[in-house]
Amino acid sequence: MAAIASFSLLRSFAATTARAFLTVKPPSTVSSACLLPLRSRRLQFNASATNNEEAAARESAANADSGAPTIFDKIIAKEIPSSIVYEDDKVLAFRDINPEAPVHVLVVPKFRDGLTQLGKSEARHGEILGQLLYAAKIVAEKEGILDGFRVVINSGPDACQSVYHLHLHVLGGRQMKWPPG
Ligand code: 5GP
């Protein structure tokens, strides 16, 4: 029931936040080396840079479910410093070390609970998924970008996900393009 309620919250949030976009495979908002369309419809791109990025993404994916602590676990445990923007008992939001926009904040669940990537989510994760999305809105508010921001989730190697601990990218502070590119 809680999961259903959270997904309803998630849906209505998406409907009312006209200028926030939730994109699962957004080539324009990850690093430029990661302009990686699906293999079945490849576009022009820098082959060597992309191949490196793709190889790194596939290597990360291969270890995704090992259960080993991720870099984000270490940030959550405060073993590695980060610039924290928002924190509660379930969620941590901190600035990306390699920002792709004037505002680039990562929102992560403190307890991974199998959520290495969105593609591994199950119905039982509905509540935390809703909390992460709402935390993204709080971050946007705190950063003064409520007039327009983008929420991105890279899920899996075809999306060049590099850290296998679910995270939302909150991007803003500049004009975003649509379609991404
Ligand atoms: P992904 O490619 O998995 O969607 O995004 C991972 C993000 O984590 C990248 O944007 C990358 O810059 C960021 N990142 C990787 N390592 C660190 C780190 O040690 N600290 C912070 N703040 N961000 C990191």
Short mmCIF file of C-alpha atoms and ligand atoms in Angstrom, two decimals:
data_model
loop_
_atom_site.label_atom_id
_atom_site.label_comp_id
_atom_site.label_asym_id
_atom_site.label_seq_id
_atom_site.Cartn_x
_atom_site.Cartn_y
_atom_site.Cartn_z
CA MET A 1 0.00 0.00 0.00
CA ALA A 2 2.83 2.36 0.94
CA ALA A 3 4.54 1.55 -2.35
CA ILE A 4 1.36 2.32 -4.31
CA ALA A 5 0.93 5.60 -2.43
CA SER A 6 4.53 6.56 -3.15
CA PHE A 7 4.20 5.85 -6.82
CA SER A 8 1.04 8.01 -6.89
CA LEU A 9 3.02 10.79 -5.20
CA LEU A 10 5.78 10.30 -7.73
CA ARG A 11 3.30 10.53 -10.64
CA SER A 12 1.58 13.65 -9.39
CA PHE A 13 4.92 15.29 -8.61
CA ALA A 14 6.06 14.67 -12.17
CA ALA A 15 2.81 16.07 -13.57
CA THR A 16 2.95 19.30 -11.57
CA THR A 17 6.63 20.04 -11.99
CA ALA A 18 6.40 21.06 -15.60
CA ARG A 19 10.01 22.00 -16.09
CA ALA A 20 11.65 19.14 -14.21
CA PHE A 21 12.42 16.15 -16.38
CA LEU A 22 13.04 12.61 -15.22
CA THR A 23 15.13 10.93 -17.87
CA VAL A 24 16.49 7.44 -17.65
CA LYS A 25 18.84 7.61 -20.64
CA PRO A 26 19.92 11.21 -21.12
CA PRO A 27 23.06 11.39 -23.25
CA SER A 28 23.30 15.17 -23.07
CA THR A 29 23.56 15.48 -19.33
CA VAL A 30 26.31 13.00 -18.57
CA SER A 31 29.93 13.63 -19.44
CA SER A 32 30.51 14.55 -23.08
CA ALA A 33 32.50 11.33 -23.52
CA CYS A 34 29.31 9.55 -22.69
CA LEU A 35 27.27 10.67 -25.71
CA LEU A 36 26.29 7.07 -26.03
CA PRO A 37 23.09 6.21 -27.83
CA LEU A 38 21.74 2.68 -27.67
CA ARG A 39 23.88 0.33 -29.73
CA SER A 40 20.96 -0.34 -32.06
CA ARG A 41 20.76 3.32 -33.16
CA ARG A 42 24.22 4.75 -32.89
CA LEU A 43 24.80 8.36 -33.87
CA GLN A 44 28.05 10.12 -34.70
CA PHE A 45 30.35 10.34 -31.69
CA ASN A 46 33.98 10.40 -30.60
CA ALA A 47 34.72 6.72 -30.89
CA SER A 48 37.85 6.46 -28.72
CA ALA A 49 36.55 8.57 -25.84
CA THR A 50 33.21 6.83 -25.94
CA ASN A 51 34.77 3.39 -26.12
CA ASN A 52 36.80 4.18 -23.01
CA GLU A 53 33.71 5.42 -21.24
CA GLU A 54 31.71 2.44 -22.40
CA ALA A 55 34.43 0.01 -21.30
CA ALA A 56 34.59 1.69 -17.88
CA ALA A 57 30.79 1.59 -17.60
CA ARG A 58 30.72 -2.11 -18.49
CA GLU A 59 33.47 -2.88 -15.99
CA SER A 60 31.53 -1.03 -13.28
CA ALA A 61 28.37 -2.89 -14.25
CA ALA A 62 30.15 -6.25 -13.99
CA ASN A 63 30.86 -5.58 -10.30
CA ALA A 64 27.53 -3.90 -9.61
CA ASP A 65 25.98 -6.60 -7.48
CA SER A 66 29.09 -7.67 -5.56
CA GLY A 67 27.79 -5.97 -2.43
CA ALA A 68 31.11 -4.18 -1.98
CA PRO A 69 30.86 -0.61 -0.65
CA THR A 70 30.61 1.99 -3.38
CA ILE A 71 32.24 5.40 -3.38
CA PHE A 72 28.83 6.74 -2.33
CA ASP A 73 28.74 4.41 0.70
CA LYS A 74 32.02 6.00 1.76
CA ILE A 75 30.60 9.48 1.23
CA ILE A 76 27.50 8.55 3.25
CA ALA A 77 29.74 7.19 6.03
CA LYS A 78 31.70 10.49 5.85
CA GLU A 79 34.88 8.52 5.18
CA ILE A 80 35.26 10.59 2.01
CA PRO A 81 34.49 14.32 2.17
CA SER A 82 31.73 15.82 0.09
CA SER A 83 29.84 19.07 -0.14
CA ILE A 84 26.50 18.19 1.39
CA VAL A 85 23.45 20.12 0.21
CA TYR A 86 20.71 18.19 2.01
CA GLU A 87 20.50 15.28 4.42
CA ASP A 88 17.82 13.42 6.34
CA ASP A 89 17.68 9.95 7.84
CA LYS A 90 17.06 8.24 4.48
CA VAL A 91 18.67 10.49 1.88
CA LEU A 92 21.94 12.32 1.28
CA ALA A 93 22.44 14.99 -1.39
CA PHE A 94 25.93 16.24 -2.23
CA ARG A 95 27.62 18.13 -5.06
CA ASP A 96 28.96 16.11 -7.97
CA ILE A 97 32.76 16.15 -8.09
CA ASN A 98 32.64 16.69 -11.86
CA PRO A 99 29.72 19.08 -12.42
CA GLU A 100 27.99 19.24 -15.79
CA ALA A 101 26.03 22.39 -14.88
CA PRO A 102 26.36 25.27 -12.39
CA VAL A 103 24.18 23.20 -10.07
CA HIS A 104 24.89 19.47 -10.16
CA VAL A 105 23.87 17.59 -7.05
CA LEU A 106 23.61 13.83 -6.53
CA VAL A 107 20.76 12.48 -4.42
CA VAL A 108 21.34 8.99 -3.01
CA PRO A 109 19.59 6.61 -0.63
CA LYS A 110 21.66 6.11 2.52
CA PHE A 111 20.67 2.44 2.59
CA ARG A 112 21.22 0.88 -0.83
CA ASP A 113 18.98 -2.15 -0.19
CA GLY A 114 19.65 -3.70 -3.61
CA LEU A 115 19.16 -0.41 -5.45
CA THR A 116 22.36 -0.55 -7.44
CA GLN A 117 20.44 0.96 -10.34
CA LEU A 118 16.88 2.02 -11.14
CA GLY A 119 16.55 -1.01 -13.39
CA LYS A 120 16.89 -3.23 -10.31
CA SER A 121 14.10 -1.51 -8.38
CA GLU A 122 11.16 -3.51 -7.07
CA ALA A 123 7.73 -2.54 -5.76
CA ARG A 124 9.09 -2.54 -2.19
CA HIS A 125 11.39 0.36 -3.17
CA GLY A 126 8.48 2.66 -3.99
CA GLU A 127 8.69 4.65 -0.78
CA ILE A 128 12.41 5.43 -1.02
CA LEU A 129 12.07 6.24 -4.73
CA GLY A 130 9.40 8.81 -3.85
CA GLN A 131 11.58 10.20 -1.07
CA LEU A 132 14.54 10.57 -3.44
CA LEU A 133 12.42 12.44 -5.96
CA TYR A 134 11.03 14.73 -3.29
CA ALA A 135 14.57 15.31 -1.98
CA ALA A 136 15.51 16.38 -5.52
CA LYS A 137 12.82 19.07 -5.29
CA ILE A 138 14.16 20.20 -1.90
CA VAL A 139 17.65 20.44 -3.41
CA ALA A 140 16.31 22.49 -6.33
CA GLU A 141 14.57 24.80 -3.88
CA LYS A 142 17.68 25.21 -1.73
CA GLU A 143 19.80 25.88 -4.82
CA GLY A 144 17.33 28.45 -6.18
CA ILE A 145 16.61 26.60 -9.43
CA LEU A 146 12.92 25.80 -8.98
CA ASP A 147 12.16 27.72 -12.18
CA GLY A 148 13.83 24.96 -14.17
CA PHE A 149 15.90 21.95 -13.33
CA ARG A 150 16.47 18.47 -14.64
CA VAL A 151 16.53 15.16 -12.79
CA VAL A 152 18.50 12.42 -14.47
CA ILE A 153 18.99 8.77 -13.61
CA ASN A 154 21.50 6.76 -15.61
CA SER A 155 20.54 3.11 -15.33
CA GLY A 156 22.93 0.47 -16.60
CA PRO A 157 25.91 0.35 -18.94
CA ASP A 158 24.01 1.52 -22.04
CA ALA A 159 23.31 4.73 -20.11
CA CYS A 160 26.96 4.95 -18.96
CA GLN A 161 26.09 4.52 -15.30
CA SER A 162 29.44 4.53 -13.51
CA VAL A 163 28.52 4.20 -9.82
CA TYR A 164 26.28 1.29 -8.91
CA HIS A 165 24.47 2.90 -6.02
CA LEU A 166 21.22 4.45 -7.25
CA HIS A 167 21.50 8.21 -7.58
CA LEU A 168 19.57 11.09 -9.07
CA HIS A 169 21.47 13.86 -10.79
CA VAL A 170 19.85 17.27 -10.10
CA LEU A 171 21.07 19.68 -12.76
CA GLY A 172 20.32 23.37 -13.22
CA GLY A 173 21.58 26.92 -13.21
CA ARG A 174 21.76 27.05 -17.00
CA GLN A 175 19.30 26.65 -19.85
CA MET A 176 18.63 22.98 -20.48
CA LYS A 177 17.93 21.82 -24.03
CA TRP A 178 15.21 19.50 -25.19
CA PRO A 179 15.54 17.03 -26.73
CA PRO A 180 18.77 16.40 -24.81
CA GLY A 181 21.83 17.26 -26.83
P1 5GP B 1 26.71 8.03 -13.14
O1 5GP B 1 27.69 8.11 -14.27
O2 5GP B 1 26.85 6.73 -12.40
O3 5GP B 1 25.31 8.36 -13.52
O4 5GP B 1 27.11 9.20 -12.14
C1 5GP B 1 28.11 9.08 -11.18
C2 5GP B 1 28.49 10.48 -10.79
O5 5GP B 1 29.25 10.39 -9.58
C3 5GP B 1 29.36 11.20 -11.81
O6 5GP B 1 28.69 12.38 -12.24
C4 5GP B 1 30.64 11.50 -11.05
O7 5GP B 1 31.17 12.76 -11.37
C5 5GP B 1 30.20 11.41 -9.60
N1 5GP B 1 31.24 11.01 -8.68
C6 5GP B 1 32.09 9.94 -8.83
N2 5GP B 1 32.92 9.86 -7.78
C7 5GP B 1 32.61 10.89 -6.96
C8 5GP B 1 33.12 11.32 -5.70
O8 5GP B 1 34.05 10.76 -5.12
N3 5GP B 1 32.53 12.43 -5.13
C9 5GP B 1 31.49 13.08 -5.74
N4 5GP B 1 30.99 14.15 -5.10
N5 5GP B 1 30.99 12.70 -6.92
C10 5GP B 1 31.53 11.61 -7.52
#
